[in-house]
PDB file of C-alpha atoms in Angstrom:
ATOM      1  CA  UNK A   1       2.600   1.404 -16.488  1.00 46.00           C
ATOM      2  CA  UNK A   2       1.528   1.579 -12.846  1.00 56.00           C
ATOM      3  CA  UNK A   3       0.182   4.854 -11.497  1.00 82.00           C
ATOM      4  CA  UNK A   4       2.430   6.438  -8.931  1.00 93.00           C
ATOM      5  CA  UNK A   5       0.934   7.282  -5.575  1.00 96.00           C
ATOM      6  CA  UNK A   6       0.761  10.868  -4.338  1.00 96.00           C
ATOM      7  CA  UNK A   7       0.625  12.246  -0.781  1.00 96.00           C
ATOM      8  CA  UNK A   8      -2.962  12.121   0.456  1.00 97.00           C
ATOM      9  CA  UNK A   9      -3.898   9.064  -1.624  1.00 97.00           C
ATOM     10  CA  UNK A  10      -5.315   6.142   0.359  1.00 97.00           C
ATOM     11  CA  UNK A  11      -2.601   3.486   0.631  1.00 97.00           C
ATOM     12  CA  UNK A  12      -3.679   0.360  -1.281  1.00 97.00           C
ATOM     13  CA  UNK A  13      -4.644  -2.436   1.108  1.00 97.00           C
ATOM     14  CA  UNK A  14      -2.604  -5.637   0.990  1.00 97.00           C
ATOM     15  CA  UNK A  15      -2.322  -9.011   2.627  1.00 98.00           C
ATOM     16  CA  UNK A  16       0.781 -10.978   1.638  1.00 98.00           C
ATOM     17  CA  UNK A  17       2.760 -13.933   3.038  1.00 98.00           C
ATOM     18  CA  UNK A  18       5.891 -13.138   5.039  1.00 98.00           C
ATOM     19  CA  UNK A  19       9.127 -15.163   5.077  1.00 97.00           C
ATOM     20  CA  UNK A  20       7.404 -17.799   7.235  1.00 97.00           C
ATOM     21  CA  UNK A  21       4.285 -17.961   5.041  1.00 97.00           C
ATOM     22  CA  UNK A  22       2.170 -16.071   7.612  1.00 97.00           C
ATOM     23  CA  UNK A  23      -0.140 -13.439   6.094  1.00 97.00           C
ATOM     24  CA  UNK A  24       0.598  -9.820   6.987  1.00 97.00           C
ATOM     25  CA  UNK A  25      -1.744  -7.023   6.009  1.00 97.00           C
ATOM     26  CA  UNK A  26      -1.506  -3.261   6.045  1.00 97.00           C
ATOM     27  CA  UNK A  27      -4.716  -3.276   8.132  1.00 95.00           C
ATOM     28  CA  UNK A  28      -2.739  -5.072  10.897  1.00 94.00           C
ATOM     29  CA  UNK A  29      -0.724  -1.861  11.249  1.00 93.00           C
ATOM     30  CA  UNK A  30      -3.724   0.516  11.489  1.00 91.00           C
ATOM     31  CA  UNK A  31      -2.914   3.423  13.800  1.00 92.00           C
ATOM     32  CA  UNK A  32       0.843   3.101  13.139  1.00 94.00           C
ATOM     33  CA  UNK A  33       3.054   4.766  10.584  1.00 97.00           C
ATOM     34  CA  UNK A  34       4.433   2.263   8.092  1.00 97.00           C
ATOM     35  CA  UNK A  35       7.423   2.509   5.772  1.00 97.00           C
ATOM     36  CA  UNK A  36       6.635   0.152   2.890  1.00 98.00           C
ATOM     37  CA  UNK A  37       9.590  -0.322   0.602  1.00 97.00           C
ATOM     38  CA  UNK A  38       9.769  -2.253  -2.643  1.00 97.00           C
ATOM     39  CA  UNK A  39      12.942  -3.929  -3.880  1.00 97.00           C
ATOM     40  CA  UNK A  40      13.755  -6.133  -6.896  1.00 95.00           C
ATOM     41  CA  UNK A  41      15.356  -9.257  -5.397  1.00 95.00           C
ATOM     42  CA  UNK A  42      16.501 -10.708  -2.090  1.00 95.00           C
ATOM     43  CA  UNK A  43      20.153 -11.757  -1.724  1.00 94.00           C
ATOM     44  CA  UNK A  44      21.446  -9.246  -4.300  1.00 93.00           C
ATOM     45  CA  UNK A  45      24.061  -6.649  -3.280  1.00 92.00           C
ATOM     46  CA  UNK A  46      21.930  -3.475  -3.444  1.00 91.00           C
ATOM     47  CA  UNK A  47      18.852  -5.039  -1.900  1.00 93.00           C
ATOM     48  CA  UNK A  48      20.970  -6.590   0.856  1.00 94.00           C
ATOM     49  CA  UNK A  49      22.546  -3.194   1.648  1.00 95.00           C
ATOM     50  CA  UNK A  50      19.126  -1.537   1.797  1.00 95.00           C
ATOM     51  CA  UNK A  51      17.579  -4.274   3.985  1.00 96.00           C
ATOM     52  CA  UNK A  52      20.571  -4.175   6.351  1.00 96.00           C
ATOM     53  CA  UNK A  53      20.342  -0.367   6.557  1.00 96.00           C
ATOM     54  CA  UNK A  54      16.660  -0.623   7.531  1.00 97.00           C
ATOM     55  CA  UNK A  55      17.483  -3.327  10.095  1.00 96.00           C
ATOM     56  CA  UNK A  56      20.377  -1.263  11.529  1.00 96.00           C
ATOM     57  CA  UNK A  57      18.014   1.708  11.990  1.00 96.00           C
ATOM     58  CA  UNK A  58      14.954  -0.262  13.088  1.00 96.00           C
ATOM     59  CA  UNK A  59      15.208   0.815  16.728  1.00 95.00           C
ATOM     60  CA  UNK A  60      15.295   4.507  15.744  1.00 95.00           C
ATOM     61  CA  UNK A  61      12.418   4.087  13.286  1.00 96.00           C
ATOM     62  CA  UNK A  62      10.295   1.987  15.679  1.00 94.00           C
ATOM     63  CA  UNK A  63      10.976   4.488  18.459  1.00 94.00           C
ATOM     64  CA  UNK A  64       9.531   7.202  16.208  1.00 95.00           C
ATOM     65  CA  UNK A  65       6.434   5.064  15.621  1.00 94.00           C
ATOM     66  CA  UNK A  66       7.340   3.519  12.248  1.00 96.00           C
ATOM     67  CA  UNK A  67       6.995  -0.119  11.216  1.00 96.00           C
ATOM     68  CA  UNK A  68       9.110  -1.246   8.243  1.00 97.00           C
ATOM     69  CA  UNK A  69       7.859  -3.684   5.614  1.00 98.00           C
ATOM     70  CA  UNK A  70       9.910  -4.743   2.591  1.00 98.00           C
ATOM     71  CA  UNK A  71       8.080  -6.222  -0.414  1.00 98.00           C
ATOM     72  CA  UNK A  72       9.606  -8.073  -3.377  1.00 98.00           C
ATOM     73  CA  UNK A  73       8.433 -10.648  -5.933  1.00 98.00           C
ATOM     74  CA  UNK A  74      10.533 -13.312  -4.149  1.00 97.00           C
ATOM     75  CA  UNK A  75       8.885 -16.445  -2.741  1.00 97.00           C
ATOM     76  CA  UNK A  76       8.666 -16.768   1.085  1.00 98.00           C
ATOM     77  CA  UNK A  77      11.393 -19.460   1.114  1.00 98.00           C
ATOM     78  CA  UNK A  78      13.890 -17.067  -0.486  1.00 98.00           C
ATOM     79  CA  UNK A  79      12.851 -14.307   1.930  1.00 98.00           C
ATOM     80  CA  UNK A  80      13.486 -16.673   4.865  1.00 98.00           C
ATOM     81  CA  UNK A  81      17.004 -17.399   3.523  1.00 98.00           C
ATOM     82  CA  UNK A  82      17.588 -13.659   3.069  1.00 97.00           C
ATOM     83  CA  UNK A  83      16.413 -12.910   6.620  1.00 97.00           C
ATOM     84  CA  UNK A  84      18.568 -15.661   8.155  1.00 97.00           C
ATOM     85  CA  UNK A  85      21.701 -14.975   6.100  1.00 97.00           C
ATOM     86  CA  UNK A  86      21.663 -11.222   6.818  1.00 97.00           C
ATOM     87  CA  UNK A  87      20.054 -11.334  10.328  1.00 97.00           C
ATOM     88  CA  UNK A  88      17.302  -9.005   9.154  1.00 97.00           C
ATOM     89  CA  UNK A  89      14.851  -7.650  11.721  1.00 95.00           C
ATOM     90  CA  UNK A  90      12.368  -6.133   9.290  1.00 97.00           C
ATOM     91  CA  UNK A  91       9.196  -7.748   7.946  1.00 97.00           C
ATOM     92  CA  UNK A  92       9.697  -9.126   4.425  1.00 98.00           C
ATOM     93  CA  UNK A  93       6.658  -9.912   2.290  1.00 98.00           C
ATOM     94  CA  UNK A  94       6.279 -11.937  -0.910  1.00 98.00           C
ATOM     95  CA  UNK A  95       4.355 -10.524  -3.892  1.00 98.00           C
ATOM     96  CA  UNK A  96       5.080 -13.018  -6.703  1.00 97.00           C
ATOM     97  CA  UNK A  97       2.155 -11.897  -8.871  1.00 96.00           C
ATOM     98  CA  UNK A  98       3.275  -8.258  -8.403  1.00 96.00           C
ATOM     99  CA  UNK A  99      -0.267  -7.048  -7.653  1.00 96.00           C
ATOM    100  CA  UNK A 100       0.800  -4.981  -4.633  1.00 97.00           C
ATOM    101  CA  UNK A 101       3.942  -3.748  -6.396  1.00 97.00           C
ATOM    102  CA  UNK A 102       1.697  -2.550  -9.248  1.00 96.00           C
ATOM    103  CA  UNK A 103      -0.903  -1.012  -6.897  1.00 96.00           C
ATOM    104  CA  UNK A 104       1.865   1.068  -5.305  1.00 97.00           C
ATOM    105  CA  UNK A 105       3.380   2.135  -8.640  1.00 96.00           C
ATOM    106  CA  UNK A 106       6.513   0.096  -7.907  1.00 96.00           C
ATOM    107  CA  UNK A 107       6.359  -2.156 -10.969  1.00 95.00           C
ATOM    108  CA  UNK A 108       6.652  -0.985 -14.539  1.00 92.00           C
ATOM    109  CA  UNK A 109       9.059   0.446 -17.064  1.00 89.00           C
ATOM    110  CA  UNK A 110      12.420   1.581 -15.796  1.00 86.00           C
ATOM    111  CA  UNK A 111      15.863   2.253 -17.163  1.00 81.00           C
ATOM    112  CA  UNK A 112      18.482  -0.393 -16.507  1.00 78.00           C
ATOM    113  CA  UNK A 113      21.948   0.162 -17.936  1.00 84.00           C
ATOM    114  CA  UNK A 114      20.509   2.531 -20.538  1.00 88.00           C
ATOM    115  CA  UNK A 115      17.792   0.113 -21.702  1.00 91.00           C
ATOM    116  CA  UNK A 116      14.092   0.359 -20.930  1.00 90.00           C
ATOM    117  CA  UNK A 117      12.935  -2.779 -19.130  1.00 90.00           C
ATOM    118  CA  UNK A 118       9.881  -3.792 -17.131  1.00 92.00           C
ATOM    119  CA  UNK A 119      10.553  -4.659 -13.521  1.00 92.00           C
ATOM    120  CA  UNK A 120      10.455  -3.623  -9.888  1.00 95.00           C
ATOM    121  CA  UNK A 121      11.040   0.098  -9.397  1.00 94.00           C
ATOM    122  CA  UNK A 122      12.919   0.544  -6.112  1.00 95.00           C
ATOM    123  CA  UNK A 123      10.442   2.661  -4.169  1.00 96.00           C
ATOM    124  CA  UNK A 124       9.481   3.690  -0.650  1.00 97.00           C
ATOM    125  CA  UNK A 125       5.997   4.731   0.439  1.00 97.00           C
ATOM    126  CA  UNK A 126       5.318   6.131   3.891  1.00 97.00           C
ATOM    127  CA  UNK A 127       1.799   5.420   5.099  1.00 97.00           C
ATOM    128  CA  UNK A 128       0.428   7.532   7.936  1.00 96.00           C
ATOM    129  CA  UNK A 129      -1.600   6.332  10.916  1.00 95.00           C
ATOM    130  CA  UNK A 130      -4.743   7.265   8.954  1.00 95.00           C
ATOM    131  CA  UNK A 131      -3.849   4.871   6.115  1.00 95.00           C
ATOM    132  CA  UNK A 132      -3.044   7.669   3.691  1.00 96.00           C
ATOM    133  CA  UNK A 133       0.194   8.137   1.767  1.00 97.00           C
ATOM    134  CA  UNK A 134       2.431  10.736   3.421  1.00 97.00           C
ATOM    135  CA  UNK A 135       5.350  10.361   0.987  1.00 96.00           C
ATOM    136  CA  UNK A 136       5.936   8.299  -2.132  1.00 96.00           C
ATOM    137  CA  UNK A 137       9.522   8.065  -3.363  1.00 95.00           C
ATOM    138  CA  UNK A 138      10.351   6.317  -6.634  1.00 95.00           C
ATOM    139  CA  UNK A 139      13.617   5.235  -8.262  1.00 92.00           C
ATOM    140  CA  UNK A 140      15.440   5.523  -4.949  1.00 93.00           C
ATOM    141  CA  UNK A 141      19.032   4.370  -4.570  1.00 92.00           C
ATOM    142  CA  UNK A 142      19.727   1.238  -2.526  1.00 91.00           C
ATOM    143  CA  UNK A 143      22.759   2.770  -0.818  1.00 91.00           C
ATOM    144  CA  UNK A 144      22.209   5.802   1.384  1.00 92.00           C
ATOM    145  CA  UNK A 145      18.430   5.770   1.005  1.00 92.00           C
ATOM    146  CA  UNK A 146      17.684   4.870   4.637  1.00 94.00           C
ATOM    147  CA  UNK A 147      20.000   7.606   5.953  1.00 93.00           C
ATOM    148  CA  UNK A 148      18.329  10.148   3.649  1.00 92.00           C
ATOM    149  CA  UNK A 149      14.884   8.962   4.741  1.00 94.00           C
ATOM    150  CA  UNK A 150      15.830   9.400   8.404  1.00 94.00           C
ATOM    151  CA  UNK A 151      17.071  12.933   7.654  1.00 92.00           C
ATOM    152  CA  UNK A 152      13.934  13.768   5.630  1.00 91.00           C
ATOM    153  CA  UNK A 153      11.691  12.507   8.443  1.00 92.00           C
ATOM    154  CA  UNK A 154      13.789  14.564  10.868  1.00 90.00           C
ATOM    155  CA  UNK A 155      14.526  11.517  13.016  1.00 88.00           C
ATOM    156  CA  UNK A 156      18.295  11.967  13.097  1.00 70.00           C
ATOM    157  CA  UNK A 157      19.580  13.901  16.085  1.00 60.00           C
ATOM    158  CA  UNK A 158      20.610  17.356  14.832  1.00 51.00           C
ATOM    159  CA  UNK A 159      24.350  17.925  14.857  1.00 47.00           C
ATOM    160  CA  UNK A 160      24.945  14.616  16.620  1.00 46.00           C
ATOM    161  CA  UNK A 161      23.389  15.959  19.826  1.00 43.00           C
ATOM    162  CA  UNK A 162      20.503  14.113  21.395  1.00 42.00           C
ATOM    163  CA  UNK A 163      17.692  16.628  21.832  1.00 39.00           C
ATOM    164  CA  UNK A 164      15.913  14.948  24.754  1.00 39.00           C
TER     165      UNK A 164
END
């Protein structure tokens, strides 16, 4: 079972291929806040909803200084299909050996339809500009997670009013 990360822990370094096979590392984002989210499989209903929600809110998140990176065990070719089919604007990375998933506590035992199985645990880790974990959320729901994250990070305009 992978150890779950806690706020204050150093975020595990990674360098993984994106949908185009180009390597992307956490070190490339040094000095920025990064939302790293882990999902089981591209082109499935829940994962599609979550990826589209992140893409739909990318401008708000980027404006608040956040980069978004989605990581799954899928191969880059499948990630490219996913990105094209759903017009995704977020960075998708491939972790077929699940080393990064494991390092982030996002791979291990989970409940699926009442059975205990081993697999990807839908998780979101927010890494601060200093490379340390600010928040680590495990067993998140695909639907509504991005909206909740935006509320928790206090990025949503209060009461629908823009506070500028």
